[in-house]
mmCIF file of C-alpha atoms in Angstrom:
data_model
loop_
_atom_site.group_PDB
_atom_site.id
_atom_site.type_symbol
_atom_site.label_atom_id
_atom_site.label_comp_id
_atom_site.label_asym_id
_atom_site.label_seq_id
_atom_site.Cartn_x
_atom_site.Cartn_y
_atom_site.Cartn_z
ATOM 1 C CA MET K 1 -20.279 40.703 -9.487
ATOM 2 C CA ALA K 2 -20.062 42.692 -12.716
ATOM 3 C CA GLU K 3 -16.269 42.802 -12.620
ATOM 4 C CA HIS K 4 -16.218 39.007 -12.888
ATOM 5 C CA VAL K 5 -19.043 38.790 -15.435
ATOM 6 C CA LEU K 6 -17.314 41.220 -17.813
ATOM 7 C CA ALA K 7 -13.688 40.388 -16.977
ATOM 8 C CA GLY K 8 -11.492 39.712 -19.993
ATOM 9 C CA LEU K 9 -13.950 41.211 -22.479
ATOM 10 C CA SER K 10 -12.909 44.067 -24.733
ATOM 11 C CA THR K 11 -15.045 47.128 -25.336
ATOM 12 C CA CYS K 12 -15.577 45.885 -28.896
ATOM 13 C CA GLU K 13 -16.932 42.556 -27.658
ATOM 14 C CA ILE K 14 -19.179 44.342 -25.171
ATOM 15 C CA SER K 15 -20.546 46.703 -27.837
ATOM 16 C CA ASP K 16 -21.274 43.786 -30.165
ATOM 17 C CA ALA K 17 -23.181 42.060 -27.369
ATOM 18 C CA LEU K 18 -25.196 45.174 -26.532
ATOM 19 C CA ILE K 19 -26.206 45.591 -30.169
ATOM 20 C CA LYS K 20 -27.322 41.952 -30.312
ATOM 21 C CA LEU K 21 -29.415 42.659 -27.210
ATOM 22 C CA GLY K 22 -31.121 45.591 -28.917
ATOM 23 C CA VAL K 23 -29.085 48.512 -27.572
ATOM 24 C CA THR K 24 -28.585 50.291 -30.878
ATOM 25 C CA HIS K 25 -25.704 52.543 -29.773
ATOM 26 C CA GLY K 26 -23.796 49.583 -28.347
ATOM 27 C CA GLY K 27 -23.046 51.510 -25.168
ATOM 28 C CA TYR K 28 -20.319 53.330 -27.080
ATOM 29 C CA MET K 29 -19.430 56.892 -26.100
ATOM 30 C CA PRO K 30 -17.487 58.191 -29.128
ATOM 31 C CA GLY K 31 -14.521 60.491 -28.906
ATOM 32 C CA LEU K 32 -13.536 59.476 -25.382
ATOM 33 C CA ASN K 33 -9.955 58.296 -25.708
ATOM 34 C CA ARG K 34 -7.374 57.245 -23.165
ATOM 35 C CA LEU K 35 -4.988 60.073 -22.315
ATOM 36 C CA SER K 36 -3.448 58.632 -19.140
ATOM 37 C CA PRO K 37 -1.465 56.725 -18.033
ATOM 38 C CA SER K 38 -0.578 56.585 -21.766
ATOM 39 C CA ARG K 39 -2.479 56.648 -25.027
ATOM 40 C CA ASP K 40 -1.309 53.183 -26.065
ATOM 41 C CA SER K 41 -1.672 51.452 -22.697
ATOM 42 C CA GLU K 42 -3.364 48.068 -22.917
ATOM 43 C CA ASP K 43 -4.676 48.292 -19.353
ATOM 44 C CA VAL K 44 -8.443 48.077 -18.902
ATOM 45 C CA LEU K 45 -10.424 50.472 -16.722
ATOM 46 C CA SER K 46 -13.508 48.718 -15.364
ATOM 47 C CA GLY K 47 -15.892 49.646 -12.582
ATOM 48 C CA PRO K 48 -19.196 51.209 -11.547
ATOM 49 C CA ALA K 49 -19.981 54.761 -12.609
ATOM 50 C CA LEU K 50 -20.357 57.752 -10.320
ATOM 51 C CA THR K 51 -21.895 60.450 -12.499
ATOM 52 C CA VAL K 52 -21.172 64.190 -12.516
ATOM 53 C CA GLN K 53 -23.082 66.795 -14.532
ATOM 54 C CA MET K 54 -21.298 70.014 -15.480
ATOM 55 C CA VAL K 55 -23.149 73.123 -16.655
ATOM 56 C CA PRO K 56 -22.004 76.564 -17.842
ATOM 57 C CA SER K 57 -20.964 78.755 -14.912
ATOM 58 C CA SER K 58 -23.452 81.343 -16.139
ATOM 59 C CA ASP K 59 -26.423 78.970 -15.767
ATOM 60 C CA PRO K 60 -28.682 80.607 -13.144
ATOM 61 C CA ASN K 61 -31.133 77.721 -12.863
ATOM 62 C CA ALA K 62 -29.085 74.548 -12.433
ATOM 63 C CA PRO K 63 -28.564 73.383 -8.831
ATOM 64 C CA LYS K 64 -25.348 74.308 -7.046
ATOM 65 C CA LEU K 65 -23.307 71.912 -4.935
ATOM 66 C CA ASP K 66 -22.236 72.874 -1.436
ATOM 67 C CA GLN K 67 -19.103 70.699 -1.720
ATOM 68 C CA HIS K 68 -16.431 70.162 -4.337
ATOM 69 C CA PHE K 69 -17.581 67.306 -6.551
ATOM 70 C CA VAL K 70 -14.382 65.321 -5.969
ATOM 71 C CA ASP K 71 -15.053 65.424 -2.220
ATOM 72 C CA LEU K 72 -18.197 63.412 -3.008
ATOM 73 C CA ALA K 73 -16.211 60.695 -4.776
ATOM 74 C CA GLN K 74 -16.654 57.099 -3.676
ATOM 75 C CA LYS K 75 -14.034 54.389 -3.417
ATOM 76 C CA ASP K 76 -13.780 51.867 -6.265
ATOM 77 C CA THR K 77 -15.917 53.899 -8.665
ATOM 78 C CA ILE K 78 -15.190 55.565 -11.992
ATOM 79 C CA MET K 79 -16.197 59.208 -12.135
ATOM 80 C CA VAL K 80 -18.095 59.884 -15.374
ATOM 81 C CA ILE K 81 -18.415 63.581 -16.199
ATOM 82 C CA ALA K 82 -20.754 65.155 -18.753
ATOM 83 C CA ALA K 83 -19.642 68.667 -19.727
ATOM 84 C CA PRO K 84 -21.185 71.140 -22.203
ATOM 85 C CA LEU K 85 -19.542 70.245 -25.507
ATOM 86 C CA HIS K 86 -19.595 73.802 -26.866
ATOM 87 C CA LEU K 87 -17.255 74.932 -24.074
ATOM 88 C CA LYS K 88 -13.571 74.140 -24.591
ATOM 89 C CA ASN K 89 -12.255 74.400 -21.040
ATOM 90 C CA ALA K 90 -11.015 71.488 -18.951
ATOM 91 C CA VAL K 91 -13.244 70.079 -16.223
ATOM 92 C CA TRP K 92 -10.522 67.917 -14.669
ATOM 93 C CA GLY K 93 -6.961 68.737 -13.646
ATOM 94 C CA GLY K 94 -4.064 67.444 -11.617
ATOM 95 C CA LEU K 95 -5.511 68.508 -8.273
ATOM 96 C CA MET K 96 -8.702 66.581 -9.059
ATOM 97 C CA THR K 97 -6.648 63.466 -9.748
ATOM 98 C CA ALA K 98 -4.826 63.855 -6.424
ATOM 99 C CA GLY K 99 -8.104 64.158 -4.532
ATOM 100 C CA ALA K 100 -9.724 61.291 -6.422
ATOM 101 C CA GLN K 101 -6.793 58.947 -5.899
ATOM 102 C CA ALA K 102 -6.780 59.700 -2.178
ATOM 103 C CA ARG K 103 -10.433 58.609 -2.089
ATOM 104 C CA GLY K 104 -9.810 55.367 -3.957
ATOM 105 C CA VAL K 105 -11.380 56.372 -7.277
ATOM 106 C CA LEU K 106 -10.418 53.989 -10.095
ATOM 107 C CA GLY K 107 -10.296 56.571 -12.887
ATOM 108 C CA VAL K 108 -12.254 59.269 -14.685
ATOM 109 C CA VAL K 109 -14.167 59.339 -17.976
ATOM 110 C CA ILE K 110 -14.868 62.843 -19.268
ATOM 111 C CA SER K 111 -17.261 63.846 -22.010
ATOM 112 C CA GLY K 112 -15.234 67.024 -22.220
ATOM 113 C CA ARG K 113 -11.629 68.041 -21.706
ATOM 114 C CA CYS K 114 -8.898 67.727 -19.096
ATOM 115 C CA ARG K 115 -5.590 69.481 -18.455
ATOM 116 C CA ASP K 116 -2.349 68.860 -16.503
ATOM 117 C CA LEU K 117 -1.760 65.688 -18.485
ATOM 118 C CA THR K 118 1.750 65.134 -17.144
ATOM 119 C CA GLU K 119 0.374 65.092 -13.592
ATOM 120 C CA HIS K 120 -2.199 62.394 -14.376
ATOM 121 C CA ARG K 121 0.460 60.317 -16.077
ATOM 122 C CA ALA K 122 2.933 60.764 -13.241
ATOM 123 C CA ALA K 123 0.230 59.559 -10.852
ATOM 124 C CA GLY K 124 -0.634 56.613 -13.109
ATOM 125 C CA PHE K 125 -4.279 57.689 -12.947
ATOM 126 C CA PRO K 126 -6.563 56.510 -15.775
ATOM 127 C CA VAL K 127 -8.131 59.402 -17.695
ATOM 128 C CA PHE K 128 -10.360 59.111 -20.755
ATOM 129 C CA ALA K 129 -11.507 62.378 -22.340
ATOM 130 C CA ARG K 130 -12.428 64.104 -25.583
ATOM 131 C CA GLY K 131 -9.224 66.122 -25.531
ATOM 132 C CA LEU K 132 -7.069 68.644 -23.721
ATOM 133 C CA SER K 133 -7.342 72.305 -22.781
ATOM 134 C CA THR K 134 -5.201 74.894 -21.041
ATOM 135 C CA LEU K 135 -8.290 76.512 -19.486
ATOM 136 C CA GLY K 136 -9.435 75.669 -15.980
ATOM 137 C CA GLN K 137 -12.927 74.706 -14.955
ATOM 138 C CA SER K 138 -14.381 77.298 -12.613
ATOM 139 C CA THR K 139 -14.443 80.303 -14.958
ATOM 140 C CA PHE K 140 -16.476 78.436 -17.562
ATOM 141 C CA THR K 141 -18.283 75.482 -15.972
ATOM 142 C CA ARG K 142 -19.451 74.217 -12.614
ATOM 143 C CA PRO K 143 -20.839 70.923 -11.317
ATOM 144 C CA SER K 144 -24.596 70.856 -10.817
ATOM 145 C CA SER K 145 -25.133 67.268 -9.659
ATOM 146 C CA VAL K 146 -23.325 64.152 -8.524
ATOM 147 C CA GLY K 147 -25.012 60.769 -8.732
ATOM 148 C CA ASP K 148 -27.873 61.685 -11.069
ATOM 149 C CA GLY K 149 -28.288 60.227 -14.550
ATOM 150 C CA ILE K 150 -26.363 61.939 -17.349
ATOM 151 C CA ASP K 151 -26.529 61.776 -21.142
ATOM 152 C CA ILE K 152 -23.375 61.333 -23.219
ATOM 153 C CA GLU K 153 -23.436 62.018 -26.953
ATOM 154 C CA GLY K 154 -23.864 58.724 -28.826
ATOM 155 C CA PRO K 155 -22.374 57.355 -32.060
ATOM 156 C CA SER K 156 -25.074 58.637 -34.406
ATOM 157 C CA GLU K 157 -27.020 61.860 -34.794
ATOM 158 C CA ASN K 158 -29.471 62.622 -31.991
ATOM 159 C CA THR K 159 -28.517 59.548 -29.961
ATOM 160 C CA PHE K 160 -27.337 59.611 -26.379
ATOM 161 C CA VAL K 161 -25.901 57.030 -24.024
ATOM 162 C CA ARG K 162 -27.654 57.290 -20.687
ATOM 163 C CA VAL K 163 -25.300 56.698 -17.765
ATOM 164 C CA GLU K 164 -26.678 56.112 -14.294
ATOM 165 C CA THR K 165 -24.602 55.817 -11.156
ATOM 166 C CA GLY K 166 -23.866 52.123 -10.722
ATOM 167 C CA ASP K 167 -23.853 51.305 -14.436
ATOM 168 C CA TRP K 168 -20.702 49.457 -15.469
ATOM 169 C CA ILE K 169 -18.005 51.353 -17.353
ATOM 170 C CA VAL K 170 -15.263 49.667 -19.361
ATOM 171 C CA GLY K 171 -12.483 51.619 -21.060
ATOM 172 C CA ASP K 172 -9.611 50.226 -23.083
ATOM 173 C CA ILE K 173 -7.429 51.102 -26.056
ATOM 174 C CA ASN K 174 -10.495 51.054 -28.332
ATOM 175 C CA GLY K 175 -12.646 53.463 -26.314
ATOM 176 C CA VAL K 176 -15.277 53.520 -23.573
ATOM 177 C CA VAL K 177 -18.594 51.687 -23.219
ATOM 178 C CA CYS K 178 -21.361 51.739 -20.633
ATOM 179 C CA VAL K 179 -23.432 48.705 -19.639
ATOM 180 C CA SER K 180 -26.628 49.394 -17.723
ATOM 181 C CA GLN K 181 -26.940 47.446 -14.498
ATOM 182 C CA ASP K 182 -29.892 45.375 -15.697
ATOM 183 C CA LEU K 183 -27.979 44.078 -18.740
ATOM 184 C CA ILE K 184 -24.653 43.111 -17.173
ATOM 185 C CA GLU K 185 -25.355 39.378 -16.900
ATOM 186 C CA ALA K 186 -26.837 39.134 -20.393
ATOM 187 C CA VAL K 187 -24.000 41.132 -21.937
ATOM 188 C CA GLY K 188 -21.433 38.884 -20.304
ATOM 189 C CA ALA K 189 -23.064 35.747 -21.692
ATOM 190 C CA VAL K 190 -23.585 37.090 -25.224
ATOM 191 C CA ALA K 191 -20.128 38.670 -25.384
ATOM 192 C CA ARG K 192 -18.368 35.468 -24.341
ATOM 193 C CA LYS K 193 -20.231 33.545 -27.015
ATOM 194 C CA GLY K 194 -19.164 36.137 -29.584
ATOM 195 C CA LYS K 195 -15.580 36.085 -28.326
ATOM 196 C CA ALA K 196 -15.421 32.309 -28.747
ATOM 197 C CA ALA K 197 -16.808 32.591 -32.288
ATOM 198 C CA ASP K 198 -14.231 35.222 -33.202
ATOM 199 C CA GLU K 199 -11.429 33.052 -31.856
ATOM 200 C CA ARG K 200 -12.581 30.237 -34.147
ATOM 201 C CA CYS K 201 -12.768 32.674 -37.056
ATOM 202 C CA MET K 202 -9.254 33.915 -36.397
ATOM 203 C CA LYS K 203 -7.850 30.395 -36.273
ATOM 204 C CA GLU K 204 -9.409 29.406 -39.589
ATOM 205 C CA LEU K 205 -8.524 32.677 -41.318
ATOM 206 C CA LEU K 206 -4.884 32.302 -40.304
ATOM 207 C CA GLU K 207 -4.997 28.827 -41.842
ATOM 208 C CA GLY K 208 -6.106 30.349 -45.149
ATOM 209 C CA ALA K 209 -9.887 29.941 -45.060
ATOM 210 C CA GLY K 210 -12.025 32.438 -46.955
ATOM 211 C CA VAL K 211 -13.302 35.401 -44.969
ATOM 212 C CA ARG K 212 -16.887 35.240 -46.221
ATOM 213 C CA ALA K 213 -17.274 31.521 -45.618
ATOM 214 C CA THR K 214 -15.638 31.698 -42.207
ATOM 215 C CA LEU K 215 -17.790 34.565 -40.990
ATOM 216 C CA LYS K 216 -20.916 32.829 -42.258
ATOM 217 C CA LYS K 217 -19.893 29.638 -40.480
ATOM 218 C CA TRP K 218 -19.155 31.117 -37.067
ATOM 219 C CA ARG K 219 -20.780 34.540 -36.780
ATOM 220 C CA GLN K 220 -24.309 33.929 -38.033
#
């Protein structure tokens, strides 16, 4: 299972592996930082994605859900929400966390904003987001799909990280990455090789070896 293949790997190690495998954005979704349970927590959020697309409430063409999107949550998944970046309202609040926790959701990753931060922290619920807002969701945005592929702004201009339901999400103190299902095994193997090389580099650097020579020896 993916949780075993990628266990113990940091988001940095996973991104390095993805780049070596030809994924130019490294799976990295910039600007998504841990807000709960604390900003400096060293816990790792890891699990399969369940995607949610938000659209402006005024959008007359996007599909409308007949249920609240949290009611469609699945146990042992990470809800990944794509919200319109030009809108500054929250798309996740304390009531959403309560409903998600009751359904066994592992955490939420939001390309957008959340609110009620003290409630998420009190619940110990992992939340990664672009930032905070005092504004609620329904006046400004609404969910248009759950489970369909979404695009998250990537690390360079005009790049996007495609997230499909079932792709593997890892979030830690460095940020959030997405690994597509078809690359999980390869990423695990390449990342572990890179991790071992970096451990050798660290050992030699602490012993006084030159940085350039050490990197050339172990990382090329």
